[in-house]
CSV table of C-alpha atoms in Angstrom, one decimal:
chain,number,residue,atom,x,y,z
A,1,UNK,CA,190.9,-5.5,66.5
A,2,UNK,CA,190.1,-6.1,62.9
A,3,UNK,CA,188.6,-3.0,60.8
A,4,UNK,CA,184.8,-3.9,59.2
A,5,UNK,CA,184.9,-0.9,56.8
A,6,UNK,CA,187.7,1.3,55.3
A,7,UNK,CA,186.6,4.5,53.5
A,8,UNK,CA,186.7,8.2,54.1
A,9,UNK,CA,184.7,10.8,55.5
A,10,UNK,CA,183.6,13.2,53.0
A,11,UNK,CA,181.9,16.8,53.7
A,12,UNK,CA,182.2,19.8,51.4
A,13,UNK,CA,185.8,19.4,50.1
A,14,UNK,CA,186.9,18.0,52.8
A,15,UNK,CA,188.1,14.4,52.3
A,16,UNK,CA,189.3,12.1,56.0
A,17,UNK,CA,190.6,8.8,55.1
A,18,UNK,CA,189.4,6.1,58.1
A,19,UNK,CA,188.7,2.7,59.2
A,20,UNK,CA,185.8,1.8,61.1
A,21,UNK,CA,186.0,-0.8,64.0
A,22,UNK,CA,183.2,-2.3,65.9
A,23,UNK,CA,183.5,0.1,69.3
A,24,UNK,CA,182.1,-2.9,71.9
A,25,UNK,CA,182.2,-7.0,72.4
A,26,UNK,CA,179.9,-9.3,73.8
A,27,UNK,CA,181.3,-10.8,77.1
A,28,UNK,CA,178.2,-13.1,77.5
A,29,UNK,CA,179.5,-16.9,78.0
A,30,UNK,CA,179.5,-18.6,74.6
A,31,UNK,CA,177.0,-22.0,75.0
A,32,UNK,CA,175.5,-24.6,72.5
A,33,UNK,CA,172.4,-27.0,73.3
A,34,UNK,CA,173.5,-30.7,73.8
A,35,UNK,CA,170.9,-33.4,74.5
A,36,UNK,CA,170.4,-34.4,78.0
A,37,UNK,CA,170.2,-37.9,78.2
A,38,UNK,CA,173.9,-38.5,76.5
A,39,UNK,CA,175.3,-35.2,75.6
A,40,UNK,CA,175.6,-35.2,72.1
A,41,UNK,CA,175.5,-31.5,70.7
A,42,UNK,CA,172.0,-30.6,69.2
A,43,UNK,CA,172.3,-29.2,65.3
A,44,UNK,CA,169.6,-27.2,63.9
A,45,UNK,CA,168.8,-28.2,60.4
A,46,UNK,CA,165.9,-26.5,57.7
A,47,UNK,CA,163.5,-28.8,57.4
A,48,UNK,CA,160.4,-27.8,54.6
A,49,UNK,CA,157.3,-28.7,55.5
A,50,UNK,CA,155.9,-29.3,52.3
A,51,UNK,CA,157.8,-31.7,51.6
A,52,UNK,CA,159.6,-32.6,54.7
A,53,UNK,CA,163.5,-32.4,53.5
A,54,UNK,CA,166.0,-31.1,55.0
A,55,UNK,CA,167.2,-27.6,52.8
A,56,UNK,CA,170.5,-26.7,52.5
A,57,UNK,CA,171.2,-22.5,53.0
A,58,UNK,CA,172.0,-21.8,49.4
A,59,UNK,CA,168.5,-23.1,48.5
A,60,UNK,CA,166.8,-21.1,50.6
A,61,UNK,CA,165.1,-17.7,49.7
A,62,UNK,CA,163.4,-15.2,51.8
A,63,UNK,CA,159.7,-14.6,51.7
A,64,UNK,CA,156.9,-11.9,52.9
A,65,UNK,CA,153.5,-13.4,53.8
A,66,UNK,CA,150.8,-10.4,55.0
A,67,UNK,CA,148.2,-13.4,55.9
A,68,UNK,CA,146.4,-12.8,52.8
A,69,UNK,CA,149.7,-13.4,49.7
A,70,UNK,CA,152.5,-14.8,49.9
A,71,UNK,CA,156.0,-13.1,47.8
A,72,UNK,CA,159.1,-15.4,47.6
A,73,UNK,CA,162.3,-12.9,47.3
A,74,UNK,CA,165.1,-14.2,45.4
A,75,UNK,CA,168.8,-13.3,46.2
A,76,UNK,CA,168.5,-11.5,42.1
A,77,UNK,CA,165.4,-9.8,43.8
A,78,UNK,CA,167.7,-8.1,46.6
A,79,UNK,CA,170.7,-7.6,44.3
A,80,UNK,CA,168.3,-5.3,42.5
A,81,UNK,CA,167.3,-3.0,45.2
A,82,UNK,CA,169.0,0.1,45.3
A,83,UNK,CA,171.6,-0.8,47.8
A,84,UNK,CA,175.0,1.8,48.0
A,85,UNK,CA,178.2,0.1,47.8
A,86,UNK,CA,179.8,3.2,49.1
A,87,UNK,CA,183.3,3.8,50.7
A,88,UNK,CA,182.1,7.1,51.7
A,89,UNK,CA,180.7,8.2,55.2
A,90,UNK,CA,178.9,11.2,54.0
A,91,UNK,CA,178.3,13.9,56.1
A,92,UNK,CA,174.5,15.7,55.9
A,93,UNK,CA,174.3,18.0,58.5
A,94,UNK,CA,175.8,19.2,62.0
A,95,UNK,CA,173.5,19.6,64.7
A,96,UNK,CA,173.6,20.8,68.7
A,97,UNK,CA,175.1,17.3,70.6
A,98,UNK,CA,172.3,17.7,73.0
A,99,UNK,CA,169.5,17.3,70.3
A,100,UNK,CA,170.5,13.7,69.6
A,101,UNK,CA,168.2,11.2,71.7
A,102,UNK,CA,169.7,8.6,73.1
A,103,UNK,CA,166.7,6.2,72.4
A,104,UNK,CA,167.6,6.6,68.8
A,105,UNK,CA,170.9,5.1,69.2
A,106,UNK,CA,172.4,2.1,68.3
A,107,UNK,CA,175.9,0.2,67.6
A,108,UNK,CA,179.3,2.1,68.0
A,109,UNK,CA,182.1,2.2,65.8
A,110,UNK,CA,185.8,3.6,66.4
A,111,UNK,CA,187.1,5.5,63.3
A,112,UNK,CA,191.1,5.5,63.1
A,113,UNK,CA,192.7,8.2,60.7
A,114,UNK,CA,194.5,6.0,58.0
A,115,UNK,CA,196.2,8.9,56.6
A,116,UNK,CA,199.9,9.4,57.1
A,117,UNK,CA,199.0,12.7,58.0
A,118,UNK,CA,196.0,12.9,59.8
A,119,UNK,CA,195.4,16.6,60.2
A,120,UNK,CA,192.2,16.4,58.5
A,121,UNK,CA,191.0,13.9,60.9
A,122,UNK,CA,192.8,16.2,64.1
A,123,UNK,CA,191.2,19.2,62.5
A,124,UNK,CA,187.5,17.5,62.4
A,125,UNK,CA,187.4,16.3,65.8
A,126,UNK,CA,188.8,19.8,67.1
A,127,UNK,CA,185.9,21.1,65.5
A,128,UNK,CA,183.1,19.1,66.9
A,129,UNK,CA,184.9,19.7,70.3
A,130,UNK,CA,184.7,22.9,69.9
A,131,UNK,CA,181.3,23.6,68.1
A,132,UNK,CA,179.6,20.8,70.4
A,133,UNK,CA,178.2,20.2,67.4
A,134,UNK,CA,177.7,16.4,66.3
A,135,UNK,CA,177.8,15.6,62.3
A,136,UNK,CA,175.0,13.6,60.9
A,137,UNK,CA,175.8,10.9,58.6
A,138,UNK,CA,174.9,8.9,55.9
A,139,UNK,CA,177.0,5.4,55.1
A,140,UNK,CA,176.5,1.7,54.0
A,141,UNK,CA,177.2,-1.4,56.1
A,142,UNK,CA,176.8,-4.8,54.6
A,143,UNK,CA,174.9,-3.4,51.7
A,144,UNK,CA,172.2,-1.6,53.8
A,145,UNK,CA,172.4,2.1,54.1
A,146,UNK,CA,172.2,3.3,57.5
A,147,UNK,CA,172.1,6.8,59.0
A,148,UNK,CA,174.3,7.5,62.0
A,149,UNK,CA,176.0,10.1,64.0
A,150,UNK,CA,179.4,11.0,64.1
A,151,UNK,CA,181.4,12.4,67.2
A,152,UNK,CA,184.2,12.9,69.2
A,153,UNK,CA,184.3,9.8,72.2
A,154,UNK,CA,188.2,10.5,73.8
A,155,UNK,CA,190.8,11.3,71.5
A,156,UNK,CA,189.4,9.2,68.4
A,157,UNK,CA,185.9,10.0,66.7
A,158,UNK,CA,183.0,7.3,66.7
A,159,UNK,CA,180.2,6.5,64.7
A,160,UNK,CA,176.9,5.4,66.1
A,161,UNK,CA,174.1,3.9,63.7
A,162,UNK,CA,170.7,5.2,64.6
A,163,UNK,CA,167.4,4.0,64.6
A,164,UNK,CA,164.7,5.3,62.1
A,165,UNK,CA,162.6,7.9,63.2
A,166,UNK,CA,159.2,5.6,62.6
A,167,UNK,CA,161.1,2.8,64.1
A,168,UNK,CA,160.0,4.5,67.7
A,169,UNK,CA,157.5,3.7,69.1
A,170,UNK,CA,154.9,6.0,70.0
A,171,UNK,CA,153.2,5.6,73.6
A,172,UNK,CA,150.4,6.4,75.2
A,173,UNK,CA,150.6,5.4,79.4
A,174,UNK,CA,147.4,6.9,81.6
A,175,UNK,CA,150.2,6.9,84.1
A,176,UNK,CA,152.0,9.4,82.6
A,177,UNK,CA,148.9,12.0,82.2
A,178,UNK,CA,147.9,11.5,86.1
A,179,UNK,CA,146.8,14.9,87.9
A,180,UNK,CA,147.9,13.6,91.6
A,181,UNK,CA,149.4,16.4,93.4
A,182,UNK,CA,152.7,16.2,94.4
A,183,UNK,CA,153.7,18.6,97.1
A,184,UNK,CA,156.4,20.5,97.7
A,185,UNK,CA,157.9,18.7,101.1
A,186,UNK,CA,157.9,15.5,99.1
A,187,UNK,CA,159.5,17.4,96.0
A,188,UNK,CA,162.0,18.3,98.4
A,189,UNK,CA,162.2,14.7,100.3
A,190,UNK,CA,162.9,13.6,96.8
A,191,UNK,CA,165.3,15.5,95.9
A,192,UNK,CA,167.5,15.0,99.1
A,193,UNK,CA,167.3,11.5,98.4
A,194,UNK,CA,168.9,11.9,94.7
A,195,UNK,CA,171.4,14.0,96.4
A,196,UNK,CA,172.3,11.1,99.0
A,197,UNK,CA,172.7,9.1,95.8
A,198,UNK,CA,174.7,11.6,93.4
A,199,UNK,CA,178.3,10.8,92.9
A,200,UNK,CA,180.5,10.5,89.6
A,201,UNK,CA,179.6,7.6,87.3
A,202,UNK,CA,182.4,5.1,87.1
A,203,UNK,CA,181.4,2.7,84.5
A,204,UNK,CA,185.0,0.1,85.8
A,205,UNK,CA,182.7,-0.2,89.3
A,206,UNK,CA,180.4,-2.0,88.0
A,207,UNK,CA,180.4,-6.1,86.7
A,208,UNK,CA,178.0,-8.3,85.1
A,209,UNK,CA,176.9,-10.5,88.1
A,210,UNK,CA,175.2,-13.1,86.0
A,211,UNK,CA,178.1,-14.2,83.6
A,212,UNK,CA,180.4,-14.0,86.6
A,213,UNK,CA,178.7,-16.6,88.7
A,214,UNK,CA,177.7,-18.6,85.6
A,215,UNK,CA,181.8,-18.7,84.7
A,216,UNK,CA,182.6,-19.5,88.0
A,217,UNK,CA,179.8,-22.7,87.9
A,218,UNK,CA,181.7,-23.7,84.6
A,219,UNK,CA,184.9,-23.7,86.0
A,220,UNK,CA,183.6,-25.6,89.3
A,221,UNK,CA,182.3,-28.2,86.7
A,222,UNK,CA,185.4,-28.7,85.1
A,223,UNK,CA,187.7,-29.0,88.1
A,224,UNK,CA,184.7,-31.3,90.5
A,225,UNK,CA,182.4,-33.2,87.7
A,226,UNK,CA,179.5,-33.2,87.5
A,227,UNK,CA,178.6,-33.9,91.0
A,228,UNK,CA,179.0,-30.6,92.6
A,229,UNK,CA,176.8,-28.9,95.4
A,230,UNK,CA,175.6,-25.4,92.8
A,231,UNK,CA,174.3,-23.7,96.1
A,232,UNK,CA,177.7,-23.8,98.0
A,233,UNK,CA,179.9,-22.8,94.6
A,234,UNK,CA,177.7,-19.7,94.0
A,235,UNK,CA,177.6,-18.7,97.9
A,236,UNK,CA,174.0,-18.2,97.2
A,237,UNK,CA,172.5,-16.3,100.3
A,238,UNK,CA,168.3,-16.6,100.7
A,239,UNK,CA,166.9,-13.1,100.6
A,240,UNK,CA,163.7,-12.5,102.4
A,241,UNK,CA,163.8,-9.3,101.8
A,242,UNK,CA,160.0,-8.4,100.7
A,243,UNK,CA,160.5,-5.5,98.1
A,244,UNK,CA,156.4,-6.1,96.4
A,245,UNK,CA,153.7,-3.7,96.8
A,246,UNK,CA,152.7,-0.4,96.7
A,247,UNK,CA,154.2,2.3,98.9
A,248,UNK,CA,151.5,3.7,100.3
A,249,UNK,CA,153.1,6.9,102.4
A,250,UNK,CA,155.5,8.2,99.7
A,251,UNK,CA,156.8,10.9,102.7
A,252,UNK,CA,157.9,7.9,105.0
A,253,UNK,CA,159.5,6.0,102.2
A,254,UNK,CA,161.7,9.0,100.7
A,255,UNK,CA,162.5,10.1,104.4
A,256,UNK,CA,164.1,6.4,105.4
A,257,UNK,CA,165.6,6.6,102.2
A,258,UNK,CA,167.7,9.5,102.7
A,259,UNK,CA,168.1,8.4,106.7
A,260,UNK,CA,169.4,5.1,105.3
A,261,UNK,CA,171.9,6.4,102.8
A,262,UNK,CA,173.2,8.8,104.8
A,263,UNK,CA,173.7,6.5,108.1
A,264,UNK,CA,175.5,4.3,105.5
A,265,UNK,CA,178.1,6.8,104.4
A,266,UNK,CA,178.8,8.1,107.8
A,267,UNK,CA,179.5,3.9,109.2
A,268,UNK,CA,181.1,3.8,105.9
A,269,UNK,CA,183.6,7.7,106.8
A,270,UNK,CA,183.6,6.3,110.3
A,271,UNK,CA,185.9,3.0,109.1
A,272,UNK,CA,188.0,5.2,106.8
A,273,UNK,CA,188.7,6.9,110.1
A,274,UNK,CA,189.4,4.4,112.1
A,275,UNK,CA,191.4,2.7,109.5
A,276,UNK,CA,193.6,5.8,109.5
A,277,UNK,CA,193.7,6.0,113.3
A,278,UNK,CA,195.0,2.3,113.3
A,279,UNK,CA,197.2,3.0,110.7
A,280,UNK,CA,198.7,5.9,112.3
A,281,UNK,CA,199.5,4.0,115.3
A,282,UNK,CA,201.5,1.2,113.7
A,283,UNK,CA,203.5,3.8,111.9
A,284,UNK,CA,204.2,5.6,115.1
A,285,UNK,CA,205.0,1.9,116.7
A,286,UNK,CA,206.7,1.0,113.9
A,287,UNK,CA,209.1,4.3,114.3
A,288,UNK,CA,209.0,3.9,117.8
A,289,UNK,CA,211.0,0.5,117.4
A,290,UNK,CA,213.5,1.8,114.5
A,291,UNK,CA,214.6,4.7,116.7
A,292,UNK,CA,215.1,1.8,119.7
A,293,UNK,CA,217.3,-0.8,117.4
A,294,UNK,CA,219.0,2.9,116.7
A,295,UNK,CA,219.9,3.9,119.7
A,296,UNK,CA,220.5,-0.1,120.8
């Protein structure tokens, strides 16, 4: 990994030397537009329409048109704005973890302690550990100042940016302010059914479906040309499953629900079972035949 941002933590007196480092990747399958009749690769150029050349980026500005005016920003125009160029993630406050929405949150950042004694940094994340506070903070990122949170992910501390509070929106659904009554059998059928469901979360379990059949079609192209039978390479399987429509008796639907998850994880304990069973008897045969070549 390559650090984005070296600087320090700084609250009260208290001075942590870091490096920040982008916390996630995109795993999407990288892909360019080509034209389909030969090929060739498709290149976006600026074109004006005023006077129909072709722009190259460094003579290009930015511009804000309300319908009404029009106000072309030059690069001099944004130099000017009061834009940090800080090395400093300052802290503003610490606050309950629990009080941070997640809706507010946005990219994440490891922090590693560049000090060649990082006790300040040791100390810090002790703290929030112990506090369950997290630290609210103020630092800039490619000239824009950003507010984010610090806190402790694992052993190293992270930074996530946050999202402004007026850049949430604010909602109004009839849905949501519905009087229907719900009663207390189907509060209960309900909750049974998120019971069937509960287990730990185990983020590893789970894969990206979508860019795994799409690199597997890319990699049946390369090896068979072009002509190549999509259907069979992706082992696509028709569902007609019908899963449209309203549920009209919301008893019936929780109750199979819960039926259906729990005859799955009994087949499912039943296999473990037998597995072991079957395993038990080839160990015993497999004993069975050592004592025989022993005794032989």
């Amino acid at each position: 990994m390559r650090a984005i941002w070296s600087g320090s933590i700084v609250f009260g007196l208290v001075n942590v030397p870091v490096k920040l480092y982008s916390a996630t990747e995109n795993h999407d399958v990288r892909m360019h537009q080509v034209h389909a009749k030969d090929g060739g690769r498709i290149h976006n150029q600026h074109r004006c329409e005023k006077c129909g050349k072709t722009v190259e980026y460094d003579d290009i500005d930015k511009a804000y048109d309300d319908g009404e005016h029009r106000v072309v920003l030059t690069d001099e125009d944004f130099e000017a704005l009061p834009a940090e160029d800080n090395d400093d993630i300052d802290v503003l406050q610490f606050v309950p973890s629990d009080e941070i929405d997640p809706i507010m949150l946005e990219k994440s950042y490891f922090l590693e302690p560049t000090s060649k004694t990082p006790k300040a940094y040791l100390l810090l994340r002790q703290t929030l550990e112990d506090t369950e506070r997290t630290a609210i903070v103020k630092l800039t990122l490619r000239t824009r100042t950003r507010l984010a949170v610090l806190r402790v992910c694992g052993k190293v501390l992270m930074v996530q940016t946050l999202r402004w509070a007026d850049e949430i929106r604010d909602v109004d659904f009839k849905g949501v302010n519905s009087k229907a009554k719900i009663s207390d059998k189907e509060l209960e059928m309900s909750e049974k059914l998120v019971e069937s469901y509960s287990e730990d979360f185990t983020p590893e379990e789970f894969s990206d479906d979508y860019q795994v059949e799409l690199r597997r079609l890319i990699d049946a192209k390369i090896e068979s040309g072009e002509s190549l039978d999509v259907e069979r390479t992706l082992d696509e399987e028709d569902s007609e499953e019908d899963t449209g429509g309203d549920v009209i008796d919301l008893m019936e639907a929780l109750r199979k629900s819960v039926d259906s998850t729990r005859s799955s994880k009994k087949g499912t304990s039943g296999k473990k079972s037998t597995a072991k069973k079957t395993s038990s008897k080839k160990s015993g045969t497999t004993k069975s035949s050592a004592a025989k070549k022993r005794t032989g």
